[in-house]
Each structure stands twice: as structure tokens, then as C-alpha cells.
XYZ file of C-alpha atoms in Angstrom:
198
model
C -48.636 -18.108 -37.127
C -47.759 -15.995 -34.051
C -45.088 -13.335 -34.392
C -42.637 -13.943 -31.480
C -41.391 -10.356 -31.658
C -44.879 -9.004 -30.871
C -44.989 -10.535 -27.377
C -41.621 -9.066 -26.305
C -42.496 -5.339 -26.074
C -45.876 -6.091 -24.481
C -44.180 -8.205 -21.788
C -41.707 -5.396 -21.121
C -44.516 -2.860 -20.776
C -46.244 -5.093 -18.241
C -43.006 -5.422 -16.248
C -42.449 -1.660 -16.259
C -46.033 -1.043 -15.237
C -45.771 -3.545 -12.381
C -42.567 -1.839 -11.293
C -44.170 1.600 -11.417
C -47.150 0.335 -9.429
C -44.752 -0.727 -6.670
C -42.412 2.309 -6.654
C -43.655 3.254 -3.188
C -41.916 0.172 -1.759
C -38.500 1.855 -2.155
C -39.114 4.854 0.152
C -40.998 2.654 2.624
C -38.118 0.158 2.761
C -35.639 3.034 3.120
C -37.652 4.577 5.958
C -38.059 1.264 7.780
C -34.336 0.553 7.383
C -33.364 4.024 8.616
C -35.574 3.881 11.694
C -34.441 0.313 12.390
C -30.806 1.402 12.316
C -31.541 4.437 14.490
C -33.302 2.238 17.048
C -30.427 -0.239 17.091
C -27.846 2.547 17.447
C -29.805 4.326 20.191
C -30.142 1.105 22.175
C -26.430 0.398 21.679
C -25.229 3.773 22.995
C -27.748 3.614 25.850
C -27.478 0.025 27.059
C -24.082 -1.235 25.827
C -21.929 1.049 27.970
C -19.270 -0.828 29.932
C -18.884 -0.107 33.637
C -15.331 0.218 34.943
C -14.121 -2.894 36.710
C -11.206 -3.340 39.041
C -8.230 -1.310 37.787
C -6.004 -3.145 35.310
C -2.936 -0.921 35.437
C 0.112 -1.537 33.298
C 3.389 -0.374 34.766
C 4.971 2.737 33.283
C 7.877 4.934 34.284
C 7.168 6.807 37.548
C 6.433 10.477 36.944
C 5.852 13.289 39.421
C 2.549 15.011 38.664
C 1.936 17.685 41.285
C 2.347 18.764 44.880
C -0.556 17.966 47.179
C -0.888 21.695 47.833
C -1.971 22.139 44.188
C -4.944 19.893 44.887
C -6.264 21.459 48.065
C -9.955 21.764 47.112
C -12.523 19.426 45.611
C -12.419 19.353 41.815
C -8.951 20.891 41.656
C -7.334 19.683 38.431
C -3.822 19.191 37.075
C -3.428 18.099 33.452
C -0.343 16.195 32.319
C 0.959 13.792 29.692
C 1.789 10.266 30.809
C 2.935 7.285 28.731
C 2.301 9.404 25.647
C -1.314 10.175 26.529
C -2.907 13.412 27.754
C -4.292 12.840 31.253
C -5.944 14.637 34.143
C -5.479 14.455 37.896
C -8.557 15.387 39.942
C -9.324 15.846 43.601
C -12.700 14.215 44.263
C -15.094 14.641 47.188
C -15.686 10.861 47.387
C -13.729 7.685 46.659
C -14.061 5.822 43.384
C -12.469 2.660 41.974
C -8.801 3.371 41.420
C -8.620 6.550 43.511
C -6.241 7.158 46.413
C -7.127 8.757 49.720
C -5.411 11.947 50.834
C -6.167 14.097 53.886
C -9.700 15.435 53.430
C -10.352 13.930 50.007
C -9.457 11.546 47.229
C -7.361 11.753 44.068
C -8.045 10.041 40.754
C -6.245 10.135 37.424
C -7.772 9.514 33.993
C -6.671 9.466 30.393
C -8.152 12.424 28.531
C -8.511 10.450 25.286
C -12.189 9.823 24.528
C -12.966 6.133 24.056
C -15.302 6.890 21.138
C -12.946 8.244 18.461
C -9.918 9.546 20.375
C -10.673 13.252 20.799
C -9.545 14.980 24.003
C -11.955 15.274 26.920
C -11.950 18.235 29.303
C -13.364 18.896 32.742
C -16.719 20.669 32.427
C -17.451 22.359 35.742
C -20.725 24.122 34.913
C -23.847 21.927 35.063
C -25.675 24.357 32.759
C -22.990 23.947 30.098
C -23.404 20.176 30.380
C -27.176 20.548 30.047
C -27.057 22.984 27.118
C -24.011 21.909 25.097
C -23.934 18.178 25.935
C -27.668 17.648 26.555
C -26.814 15.868 29.820
C -27.873 16.271 33.426
C -26.754 13.937 36.193
C -29.662 11.824 37.426
C -31.294 12.797 40.686
C -30.133 16.398 40.430
C -26.668 15.456 41.693
C -24.823 17.841 39.408
C -21.049 17.852 39.642
C -18.204 18.395 37.170
C -17.885 15.797 34.431
C -15.318 15.013 31.751
C -16.823 15.904 28.376
C -15.757 15.318 24.787
C -16.642 18.249 22.522
C -16.245 16.231 19.310
C -19.333 14.033 19.737
C -20.543 15.072 23.212
C -19.791 11.972 25.245
C -19.742 12.507 29.026
C -17.621 10.569 31.544
C -18.257 10.657 35.299
C -15.126 10.907 37.482
C -17.138 9.816 40.545
C -17.998 6.580 38.696
C -14.353 5.795 37.881
C -14.545 7.463 34.464
C -17.623 5.581 33.255
C -19.164 6.793 29.984
C -22.563 7.994 31.204
C -23.802 9.738 28.059
C -23.099 9.942 24.342
C -21.510 7.651 21.773
C -18.585 6.433 23.882
C -19.145 2.964 25.343
C -15.949 2.257 27.305
C -14.822 4.122 30.446
C -11.762 6.336 30.411
C -8.543 4.469 31.264
C -7.354 5.258 34.790
C -3.908 6.302 35.948
C -2.361 4.575 38.965
C -1.397 7.197 41.538
C 1.065 7.068 44.402
C 1.455 9.702 47.106
C 5.117 10.109 48.027
C 5.579 12.593 50.825
C 3.982 15.822 49.637
C 3.884 14.882 45.967
C 1.580 12.841 43.706
C 3.182 10.446 41.245
C 1.883 8.350 38.358
C 3.221 4.802 38.270
C 0.979 3.045 35.732
C -1.981 3.424 33.383
C -4.715 1.200 32.009
C -4.439 0.215 28.339
C -6.444 2.256 25.870
C -9.569 0.423 24.686
C -10.441 -0.004 21.023
C -12.435 2.974 19.834
C -16.179 2.329 19.769
C -16.904 4.484 16.702
């Protein structure tokens, strides 16, 4: 007569042995999963960036921002708060979607709230700072000031209507509608904030 209790421990030992023989599958599966996720994330932050379309301004209370004389040179900047959001007003050397023409240049306004996780962006004037701190250089050697987020190093190009050109942010910066009234620049509307792309 066979003792049923004798087969139990032997079967368990075989199962443990089979498990130990395949222990290497766990780190391999973890490595494959990690690199798969990294590849997916890298392709997402590289190829899923959204280009700015035609401005979709929402009306807001008119607010005087600055005198034109404060914006006399390219890349002059005035920061302000509008509709509860920190913003920036820039004089650009070329037109972009949503900008307004002024004598000798163009003005554009952008929200300074990063579209990745909501940190503030700032104008980074030095191309070497962009290269060193943000790991970004404009393609074709066309270096110019950019709006950079120091939280996660996203970069937005004012000459491309605030498009996210580098980093984790996918959506462009919301634009501010500008109106030149006499010798002053006014804000009259702003695009809605996108959902964060964290």
C-alpha cells in the first residue's frame, strides 16, 4: 500500500527546484519591462508633442500690460499676471501664430505655467545655459532665447507660438491675446490651460 503522505513533500521539492531553476526569468522580465517602458516614454515625449494651432482665445477682462517703449528691442520681456495665471509678454524678431505686429517687430504673450506639471517657465536667454542645464540646442544652430521649465527641463519656443520643443511637456504654452491701444499693450483674452501631461 502506498503512503499518500510520502508523495507530498517530494512533489513540493520538485516544484521548488523548478522554481529555483527559473529564477533568472524574474530579472529578465523586469529588465525587458523597464526598457519597454523607457522606449514607450521616450517615443511619447519625442513624437507626441502637439503643435500650436490657430489661437483659441477666451475673453477675459482687458488689462494694460506695458508701454510700447518698454519693449523697444528684440527679446525684451515684461512679466505679468492675467486671469490668475503668471504670463510673459515678449518682443520677437519674427511673427508667430497669435502675435501682433508693432513698428519694427512683433509682440507675443504666453502663459508661464508649464503644460507638464504646472511649474513656472522663465525666459532663458543664454544658449549655453540651455545646452548645459536643459540639454537642448535649437536645430540648425539657430539659437535664440527659449522659455524653459526648471522643474523637469521642458523647453518652449516663442518663435513657434510656444510649442514644446524639448522635454516632458507635450502641449504648447497657452497664448495671451494682445491688443495695441495707442502707446500701450493690453491683454484681452487667453487660451484655456491644457490638462497636464505628467
